[in-house]
PDB file of C-alpha atoms in Angstrom:
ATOM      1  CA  UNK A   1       0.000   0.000   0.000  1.00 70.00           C
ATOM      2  CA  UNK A   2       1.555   3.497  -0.729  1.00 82.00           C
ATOM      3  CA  UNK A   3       1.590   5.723   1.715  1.00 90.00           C
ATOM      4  CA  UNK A   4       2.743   8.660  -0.403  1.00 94.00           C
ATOM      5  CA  UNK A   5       1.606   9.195  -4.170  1.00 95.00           C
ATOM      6  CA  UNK A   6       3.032  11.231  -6.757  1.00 96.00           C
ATOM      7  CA  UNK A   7      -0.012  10.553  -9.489  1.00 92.00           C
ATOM      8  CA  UNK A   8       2.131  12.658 -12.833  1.00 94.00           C
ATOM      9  CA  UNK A   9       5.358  10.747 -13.412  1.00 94.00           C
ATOM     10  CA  UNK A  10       6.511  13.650 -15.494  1.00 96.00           C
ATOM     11  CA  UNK A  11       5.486  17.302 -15.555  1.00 97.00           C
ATOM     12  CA  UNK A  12       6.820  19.962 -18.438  1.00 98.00           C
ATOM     13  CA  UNK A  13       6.817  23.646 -18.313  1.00 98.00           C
ATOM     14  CA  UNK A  14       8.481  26.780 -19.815  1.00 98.00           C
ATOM     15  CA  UNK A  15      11.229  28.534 -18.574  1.00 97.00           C
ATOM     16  CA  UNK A  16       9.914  31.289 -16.032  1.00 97.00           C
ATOM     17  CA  UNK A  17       6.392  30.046 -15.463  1.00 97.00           C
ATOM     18  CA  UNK A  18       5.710  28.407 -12.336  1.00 98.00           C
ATOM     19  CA  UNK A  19       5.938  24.793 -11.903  1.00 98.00           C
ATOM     20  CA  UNK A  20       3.643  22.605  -9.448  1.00 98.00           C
ATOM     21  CA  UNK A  21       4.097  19.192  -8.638  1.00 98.00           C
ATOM     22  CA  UNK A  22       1.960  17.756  -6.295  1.00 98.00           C
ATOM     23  CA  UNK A  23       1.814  14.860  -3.674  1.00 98.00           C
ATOM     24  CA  UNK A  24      -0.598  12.819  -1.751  1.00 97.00           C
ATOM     25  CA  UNK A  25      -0.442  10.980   1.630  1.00 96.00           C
ATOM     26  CA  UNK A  26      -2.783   8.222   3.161  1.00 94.00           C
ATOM     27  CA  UNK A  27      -1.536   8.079   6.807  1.00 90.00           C
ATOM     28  CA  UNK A  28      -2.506  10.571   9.105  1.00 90.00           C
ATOM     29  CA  UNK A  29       0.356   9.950  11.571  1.00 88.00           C
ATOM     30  CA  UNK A  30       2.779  11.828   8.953  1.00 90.00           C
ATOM     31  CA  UNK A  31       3.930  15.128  10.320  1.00 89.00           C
ATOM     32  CA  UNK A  32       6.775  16.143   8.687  1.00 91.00           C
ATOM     33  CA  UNK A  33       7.175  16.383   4.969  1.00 94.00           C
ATOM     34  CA  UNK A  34      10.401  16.887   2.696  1.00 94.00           C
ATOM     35  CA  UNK A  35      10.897  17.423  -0.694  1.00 97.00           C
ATOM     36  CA  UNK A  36      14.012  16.420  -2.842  1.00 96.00           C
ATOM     37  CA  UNK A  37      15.355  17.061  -6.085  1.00 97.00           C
ATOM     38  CA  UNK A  38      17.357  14.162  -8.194  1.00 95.00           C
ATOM     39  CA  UNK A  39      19.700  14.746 -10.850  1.00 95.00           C
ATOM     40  CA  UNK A  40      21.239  11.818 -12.591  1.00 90.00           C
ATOM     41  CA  UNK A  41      23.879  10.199 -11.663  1.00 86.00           C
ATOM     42  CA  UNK A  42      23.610  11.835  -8.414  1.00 92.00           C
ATOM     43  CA  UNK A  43      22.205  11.126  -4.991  1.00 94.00           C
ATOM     44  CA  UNK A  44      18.997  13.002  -4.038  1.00 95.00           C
ATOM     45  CA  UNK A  45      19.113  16.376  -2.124  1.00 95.00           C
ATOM     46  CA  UNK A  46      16.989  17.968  -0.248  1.00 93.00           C
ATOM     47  CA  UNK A  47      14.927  21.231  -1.438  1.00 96.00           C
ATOM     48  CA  UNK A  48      12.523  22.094   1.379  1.00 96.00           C
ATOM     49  CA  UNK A  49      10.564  20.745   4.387  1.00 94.00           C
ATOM     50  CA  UNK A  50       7.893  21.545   6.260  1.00 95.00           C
ATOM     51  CA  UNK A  51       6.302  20.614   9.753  1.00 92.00           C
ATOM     52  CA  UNK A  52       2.115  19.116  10.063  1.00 91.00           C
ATOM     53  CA  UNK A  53       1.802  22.617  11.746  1.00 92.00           C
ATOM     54  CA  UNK A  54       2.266  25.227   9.342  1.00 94.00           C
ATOM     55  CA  UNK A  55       0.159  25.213   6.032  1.00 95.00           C
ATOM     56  CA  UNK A  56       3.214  27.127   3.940  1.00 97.00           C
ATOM     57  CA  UNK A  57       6.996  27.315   4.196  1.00 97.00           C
ATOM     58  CA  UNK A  58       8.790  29.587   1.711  1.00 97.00           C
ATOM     59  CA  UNK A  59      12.814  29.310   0.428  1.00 96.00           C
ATOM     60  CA  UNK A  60      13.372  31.525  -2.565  1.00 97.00           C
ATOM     61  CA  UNK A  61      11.586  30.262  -5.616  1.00 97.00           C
ATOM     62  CA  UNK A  62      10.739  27.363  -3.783  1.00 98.00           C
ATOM     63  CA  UNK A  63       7.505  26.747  -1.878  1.00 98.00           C
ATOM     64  CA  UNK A  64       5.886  23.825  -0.376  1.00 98.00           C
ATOM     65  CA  UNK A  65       2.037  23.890   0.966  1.00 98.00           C
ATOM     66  CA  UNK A  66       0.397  22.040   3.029  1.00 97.00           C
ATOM     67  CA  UNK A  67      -3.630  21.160   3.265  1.00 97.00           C
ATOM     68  CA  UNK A  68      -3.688  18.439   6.145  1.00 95.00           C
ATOM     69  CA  UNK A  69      -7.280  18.053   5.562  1.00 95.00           C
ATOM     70  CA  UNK A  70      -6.658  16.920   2.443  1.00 96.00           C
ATOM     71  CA  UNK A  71      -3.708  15.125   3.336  1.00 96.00           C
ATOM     72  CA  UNK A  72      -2.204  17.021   0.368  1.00 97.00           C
ATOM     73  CA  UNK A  73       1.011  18.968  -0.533  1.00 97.00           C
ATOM     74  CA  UNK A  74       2.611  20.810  -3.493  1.00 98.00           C
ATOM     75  CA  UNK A  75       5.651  22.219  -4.137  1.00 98.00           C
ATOM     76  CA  UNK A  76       5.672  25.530  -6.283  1.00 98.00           C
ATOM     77  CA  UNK A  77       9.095  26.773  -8.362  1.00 98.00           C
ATOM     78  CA  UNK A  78       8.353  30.514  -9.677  1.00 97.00           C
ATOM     79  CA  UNK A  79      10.127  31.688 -11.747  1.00 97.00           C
ATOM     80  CA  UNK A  80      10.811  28.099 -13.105  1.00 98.00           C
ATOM     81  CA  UNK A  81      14.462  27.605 -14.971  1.00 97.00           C
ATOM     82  CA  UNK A  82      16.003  25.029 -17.344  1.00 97.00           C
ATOM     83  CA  UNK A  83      18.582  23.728 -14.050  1.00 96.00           C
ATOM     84  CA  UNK A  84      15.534  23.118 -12.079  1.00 97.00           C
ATOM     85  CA  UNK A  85      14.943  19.809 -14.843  1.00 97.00           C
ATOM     86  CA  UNK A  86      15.350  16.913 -12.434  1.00 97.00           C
ATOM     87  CA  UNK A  87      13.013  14.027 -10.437  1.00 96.00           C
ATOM     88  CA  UNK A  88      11.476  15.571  -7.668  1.00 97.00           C
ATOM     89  CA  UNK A  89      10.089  13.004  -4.537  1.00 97.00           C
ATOM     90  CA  UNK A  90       7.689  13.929  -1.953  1.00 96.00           C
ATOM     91  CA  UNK A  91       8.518  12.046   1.143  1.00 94.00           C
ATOM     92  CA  UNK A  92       6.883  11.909   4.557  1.00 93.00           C
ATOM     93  CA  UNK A  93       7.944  11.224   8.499  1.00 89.00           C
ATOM     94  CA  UNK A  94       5.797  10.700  11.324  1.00 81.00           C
ATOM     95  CA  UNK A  95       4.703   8.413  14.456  1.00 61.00           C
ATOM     96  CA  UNK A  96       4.694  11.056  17.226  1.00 50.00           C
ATOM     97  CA  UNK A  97       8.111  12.843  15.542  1.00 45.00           C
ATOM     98  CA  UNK A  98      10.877  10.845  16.550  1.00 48.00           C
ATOM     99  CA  UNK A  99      10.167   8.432  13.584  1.00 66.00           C
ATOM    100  CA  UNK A 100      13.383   9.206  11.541  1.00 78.00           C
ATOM    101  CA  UNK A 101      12.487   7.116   8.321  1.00 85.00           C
ATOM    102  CA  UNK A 102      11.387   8.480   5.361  1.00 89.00           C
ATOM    103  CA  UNK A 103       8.809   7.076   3.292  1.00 90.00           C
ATOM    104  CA  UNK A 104       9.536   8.115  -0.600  1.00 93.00           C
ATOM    105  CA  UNK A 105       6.763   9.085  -3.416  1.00 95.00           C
ATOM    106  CA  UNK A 106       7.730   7.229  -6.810  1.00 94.00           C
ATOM    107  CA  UNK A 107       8.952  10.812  -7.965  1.00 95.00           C
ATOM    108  CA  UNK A 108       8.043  13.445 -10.698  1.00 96.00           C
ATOM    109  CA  UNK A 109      10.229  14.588 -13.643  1.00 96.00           C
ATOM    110  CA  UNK A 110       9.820  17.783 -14.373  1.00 98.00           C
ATOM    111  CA  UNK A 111      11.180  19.370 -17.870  1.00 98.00           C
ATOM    112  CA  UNK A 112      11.591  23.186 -17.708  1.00 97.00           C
ATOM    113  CA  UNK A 113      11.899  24.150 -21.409  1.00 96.00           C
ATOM    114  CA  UNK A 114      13.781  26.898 -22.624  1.00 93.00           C
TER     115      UNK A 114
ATOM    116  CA  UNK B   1      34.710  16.763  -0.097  1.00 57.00           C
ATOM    117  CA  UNK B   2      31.899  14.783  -0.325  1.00 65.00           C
ATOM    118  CA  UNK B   3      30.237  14.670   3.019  1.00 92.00           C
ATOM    119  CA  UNK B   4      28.849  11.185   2.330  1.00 95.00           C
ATOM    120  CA  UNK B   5      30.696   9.069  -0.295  1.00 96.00           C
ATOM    121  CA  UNK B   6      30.011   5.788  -1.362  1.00 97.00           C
ATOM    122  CA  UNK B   7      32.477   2.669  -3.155  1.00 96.00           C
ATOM    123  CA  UNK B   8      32.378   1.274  -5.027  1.00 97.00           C
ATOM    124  CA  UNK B   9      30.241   3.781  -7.585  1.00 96.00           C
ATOM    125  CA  UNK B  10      29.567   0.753 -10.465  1.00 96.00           C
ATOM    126  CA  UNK B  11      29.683  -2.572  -9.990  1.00 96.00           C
ATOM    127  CA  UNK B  12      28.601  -5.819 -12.388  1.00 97.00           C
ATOM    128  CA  UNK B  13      28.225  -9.041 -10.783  1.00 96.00           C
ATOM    129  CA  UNK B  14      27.277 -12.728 -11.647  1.00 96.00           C
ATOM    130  CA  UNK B  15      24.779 -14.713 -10.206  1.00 97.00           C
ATOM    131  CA  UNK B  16      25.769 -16.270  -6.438  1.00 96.00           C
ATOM    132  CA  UNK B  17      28.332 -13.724  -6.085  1.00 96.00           C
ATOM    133  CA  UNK B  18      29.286 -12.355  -2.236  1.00 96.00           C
ATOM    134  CA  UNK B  19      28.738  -8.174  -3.095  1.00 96.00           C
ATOM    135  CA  UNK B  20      29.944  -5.200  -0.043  1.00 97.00           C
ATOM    136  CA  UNK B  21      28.468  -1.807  -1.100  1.00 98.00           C
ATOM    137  CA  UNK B  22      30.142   0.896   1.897  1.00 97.00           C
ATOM    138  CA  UNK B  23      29.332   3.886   2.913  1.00 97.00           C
ATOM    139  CA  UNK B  24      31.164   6.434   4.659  1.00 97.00           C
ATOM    140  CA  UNK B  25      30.478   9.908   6.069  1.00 96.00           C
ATOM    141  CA  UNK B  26      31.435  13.031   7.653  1.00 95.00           C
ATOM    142  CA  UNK B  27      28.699  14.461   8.812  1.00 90.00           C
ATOM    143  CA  UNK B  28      29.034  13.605  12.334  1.00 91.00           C
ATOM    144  CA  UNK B  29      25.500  11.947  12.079  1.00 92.00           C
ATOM    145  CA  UNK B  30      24.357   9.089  14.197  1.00 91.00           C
ATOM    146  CA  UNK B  31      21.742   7.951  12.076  1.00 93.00           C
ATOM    147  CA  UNK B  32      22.295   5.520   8.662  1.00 95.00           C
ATOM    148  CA  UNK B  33      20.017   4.485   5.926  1.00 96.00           C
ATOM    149  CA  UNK B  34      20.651   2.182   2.896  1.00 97.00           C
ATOM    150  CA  UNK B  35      17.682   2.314   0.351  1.00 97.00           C
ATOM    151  CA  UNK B  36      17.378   1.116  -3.545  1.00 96.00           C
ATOM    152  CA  UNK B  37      16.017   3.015  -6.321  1.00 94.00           C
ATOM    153  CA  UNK B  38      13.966   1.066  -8.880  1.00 92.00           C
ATOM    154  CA  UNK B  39      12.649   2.775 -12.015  1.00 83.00           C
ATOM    155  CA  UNK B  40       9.076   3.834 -11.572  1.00 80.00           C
ATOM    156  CA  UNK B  41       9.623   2.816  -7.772  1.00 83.00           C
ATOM    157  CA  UNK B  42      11.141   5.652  -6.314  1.00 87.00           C
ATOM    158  CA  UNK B  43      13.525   4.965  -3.099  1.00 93.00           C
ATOM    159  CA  UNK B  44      12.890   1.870  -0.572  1.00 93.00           C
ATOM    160  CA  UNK B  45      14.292   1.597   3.028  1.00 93.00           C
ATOM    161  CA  UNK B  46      16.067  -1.539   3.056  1.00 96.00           C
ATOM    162  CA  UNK B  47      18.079  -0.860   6.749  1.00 96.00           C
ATOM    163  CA  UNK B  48      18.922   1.893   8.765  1.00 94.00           C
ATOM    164  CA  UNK B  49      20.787   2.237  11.695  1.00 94.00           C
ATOM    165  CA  UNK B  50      20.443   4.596  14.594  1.00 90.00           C
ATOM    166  CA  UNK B  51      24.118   4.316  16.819  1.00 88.00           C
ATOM    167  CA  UNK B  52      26.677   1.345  16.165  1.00 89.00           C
ATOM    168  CA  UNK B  53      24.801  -0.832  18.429  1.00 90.00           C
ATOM    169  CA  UNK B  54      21.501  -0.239  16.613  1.00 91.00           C
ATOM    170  CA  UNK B  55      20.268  -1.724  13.160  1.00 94.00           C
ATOM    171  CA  UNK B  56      16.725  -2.307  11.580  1.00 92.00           C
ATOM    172  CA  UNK B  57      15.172  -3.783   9.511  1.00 93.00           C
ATOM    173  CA  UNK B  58      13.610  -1.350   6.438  1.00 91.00           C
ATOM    174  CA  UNK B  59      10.750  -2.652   4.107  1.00 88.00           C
ATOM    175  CA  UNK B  60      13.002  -4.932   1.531  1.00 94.00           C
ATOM    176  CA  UNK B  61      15.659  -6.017   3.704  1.00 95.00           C
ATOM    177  CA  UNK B  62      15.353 -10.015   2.738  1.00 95.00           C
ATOM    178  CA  UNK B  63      18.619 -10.835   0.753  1.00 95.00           C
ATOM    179  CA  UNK B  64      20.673  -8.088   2.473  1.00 97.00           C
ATOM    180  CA  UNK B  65      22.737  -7.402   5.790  1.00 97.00           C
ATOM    181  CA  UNK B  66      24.060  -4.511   6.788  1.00 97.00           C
ATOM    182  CA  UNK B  67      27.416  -3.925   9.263  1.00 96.00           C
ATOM    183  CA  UNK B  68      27.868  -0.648  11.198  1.00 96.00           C
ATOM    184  CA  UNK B  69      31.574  -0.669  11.867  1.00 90.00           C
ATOM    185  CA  UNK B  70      31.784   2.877  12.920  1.00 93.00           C
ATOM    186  CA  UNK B  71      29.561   6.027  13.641  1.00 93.00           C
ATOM    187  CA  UNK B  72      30.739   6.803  10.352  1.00 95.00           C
ATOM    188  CA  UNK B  73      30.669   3.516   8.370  1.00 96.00           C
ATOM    189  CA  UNK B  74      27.784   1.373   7.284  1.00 97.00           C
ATOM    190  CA  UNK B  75      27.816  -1.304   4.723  1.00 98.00           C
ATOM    191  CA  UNK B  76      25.526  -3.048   2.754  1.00 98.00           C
ATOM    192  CA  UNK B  77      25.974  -6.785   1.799  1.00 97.00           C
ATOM    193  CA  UNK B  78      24.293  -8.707  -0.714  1.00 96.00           C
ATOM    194  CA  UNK B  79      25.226 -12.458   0.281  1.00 91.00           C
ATOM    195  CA  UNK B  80      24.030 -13.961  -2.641  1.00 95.00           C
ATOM    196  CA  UNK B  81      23.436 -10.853  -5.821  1.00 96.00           C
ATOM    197  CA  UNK B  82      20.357 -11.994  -7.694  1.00 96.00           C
ATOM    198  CA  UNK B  83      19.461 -10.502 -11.024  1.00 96.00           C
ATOM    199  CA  UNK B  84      16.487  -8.176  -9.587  1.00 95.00           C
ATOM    200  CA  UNK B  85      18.667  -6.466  -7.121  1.00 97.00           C
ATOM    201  CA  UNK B  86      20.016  -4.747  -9.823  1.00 96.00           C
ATOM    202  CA  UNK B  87      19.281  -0.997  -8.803  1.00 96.00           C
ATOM    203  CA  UNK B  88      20.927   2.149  -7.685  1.00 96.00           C
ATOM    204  CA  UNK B  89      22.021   2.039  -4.082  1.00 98.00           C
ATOM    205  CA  UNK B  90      22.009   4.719  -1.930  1.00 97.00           C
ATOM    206  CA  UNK B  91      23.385   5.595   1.632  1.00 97.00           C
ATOM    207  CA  UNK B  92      22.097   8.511   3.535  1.00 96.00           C
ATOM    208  CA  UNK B  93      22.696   9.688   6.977  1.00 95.00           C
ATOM    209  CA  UNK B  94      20.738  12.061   9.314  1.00 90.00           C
ATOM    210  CA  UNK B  95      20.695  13.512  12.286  1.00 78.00           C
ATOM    211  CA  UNK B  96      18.216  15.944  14.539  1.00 69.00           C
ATOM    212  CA  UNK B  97      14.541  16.420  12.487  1.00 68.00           C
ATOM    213  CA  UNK B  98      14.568  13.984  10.102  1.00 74.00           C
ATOM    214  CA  UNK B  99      16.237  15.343   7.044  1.00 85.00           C
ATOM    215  CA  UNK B 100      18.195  12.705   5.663  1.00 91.00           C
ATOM    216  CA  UNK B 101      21.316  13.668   3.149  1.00 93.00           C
ATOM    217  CA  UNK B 102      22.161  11.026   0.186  1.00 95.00           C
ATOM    218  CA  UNK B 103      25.394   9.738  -1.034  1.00 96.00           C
ATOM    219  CA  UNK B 104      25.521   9.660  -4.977  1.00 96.00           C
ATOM    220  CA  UNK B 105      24.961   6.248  -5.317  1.00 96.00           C
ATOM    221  CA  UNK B 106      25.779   3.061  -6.138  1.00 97.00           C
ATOM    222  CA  UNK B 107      24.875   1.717  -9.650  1.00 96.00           C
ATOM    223  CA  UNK B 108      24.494  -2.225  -9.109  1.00 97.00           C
ATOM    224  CA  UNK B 109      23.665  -5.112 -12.177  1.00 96.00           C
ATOM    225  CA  UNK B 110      24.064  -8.357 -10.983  1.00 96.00           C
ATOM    226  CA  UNK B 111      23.866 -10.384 -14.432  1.00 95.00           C
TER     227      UNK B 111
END
């Protein structure tokens, strides 16, 4: 059963518009929530995290959002640019905070176009 | 420097073969993870390890052991390499919240 779902496998958008990738989670004992970006041939870094209580956290062009109700989050990239091109995965902690393991989304490519 | 670096980077094995993937960092973390990366699967926990004294069992650990010989060194053994543990292997520490940082992987066929 997966606990955290990233429904587009790929996502493409022009240089400077914004990009949104999106990311669902089924168990309500998640409270922390990461984002990371892949490049190939590389390991995965992190972006941007954010905590089951605030709704928004903000990092430059980078912005995650969080709608617990829905148990739903997005990251948004404005202005979007061509070195942002990588797999992005959602991933979730949780069990009371001390849980220290990361359960992974399957991961969205986004293509920012010139 | 790398803070977490990982040997060997490619590997191609046979069938039956005896396979150590290690991981090293200097981070200063307590905290270990070894996960795979599967197309179209994103990353699986296969162990982690929070002190020298402490390992776990992650969601696909069957066909794998792990030895913490350090605070800074955690390996990954495949005692037996199968063809469908061919992946991309990667170590990560942590430490504090649970941010986790990644090595830049191991790229493993077994053939």
């Amino acid at each position: 059963d997966q606990q955290v779902k990233q429904n587009s496998p790929s996502l493409s958008v022009q240089e400077g518009r914004i990009s949104i990738l999106n990311c669902d989670y089924t168990n309500s004992m998640f409270d922390y929530f990461l984002w990371y970006k892949k490049y190939p041939a590389e390991g995965p870094t992190f972006l941007i995290s954010i905590s089951s209580i605030k709704d928004k956290n903000e990092d430059g062009r980078f912005t995650v959002f969080l709608n617990k109700s829905a148990k739903h989050l997005s990251l948004h990239i404005v202005p979007s640019q061509p070195g942002d091109s990588a797999v992005y995965f959602c991933a979730a902690s949780g069990s009371g905070g001390s849980n220290y393991k990361l359960t992974f989304g399957k991961g969205t490519l986004l293509t920012v176009n010139p | 420097d790398a803070d977490v670096t990982q040997t060997p980077r490619n590997r191609i094995t046979k069938t039956g073969k005896r396979i150590m993937l290690e991981c090293s960092q200097t981070k200063g973390h307590d905290r270990m993870y070894w996960y795979r990366q599967d197309p179209g699967l994103g990353l699986r926990l296969i162990y982690y390890s929070f002190d020298v004294k402490d390992i776990n069992k992650g969601e696909i650990s069957d066909g794998y052991s792990v030895s913490r010989q350090a605070q800074a060194k955690f390996s990954l053994s495949l005692e037996s390499a199968i063809p469908n543990q061919t992946a991309l292997y990667f170590c990560a520490t942590g430490q504090g919240k649970d941010t986790q940082y990644f090595g830049p992987g191991t790229r493993l066929t077994v053939l």
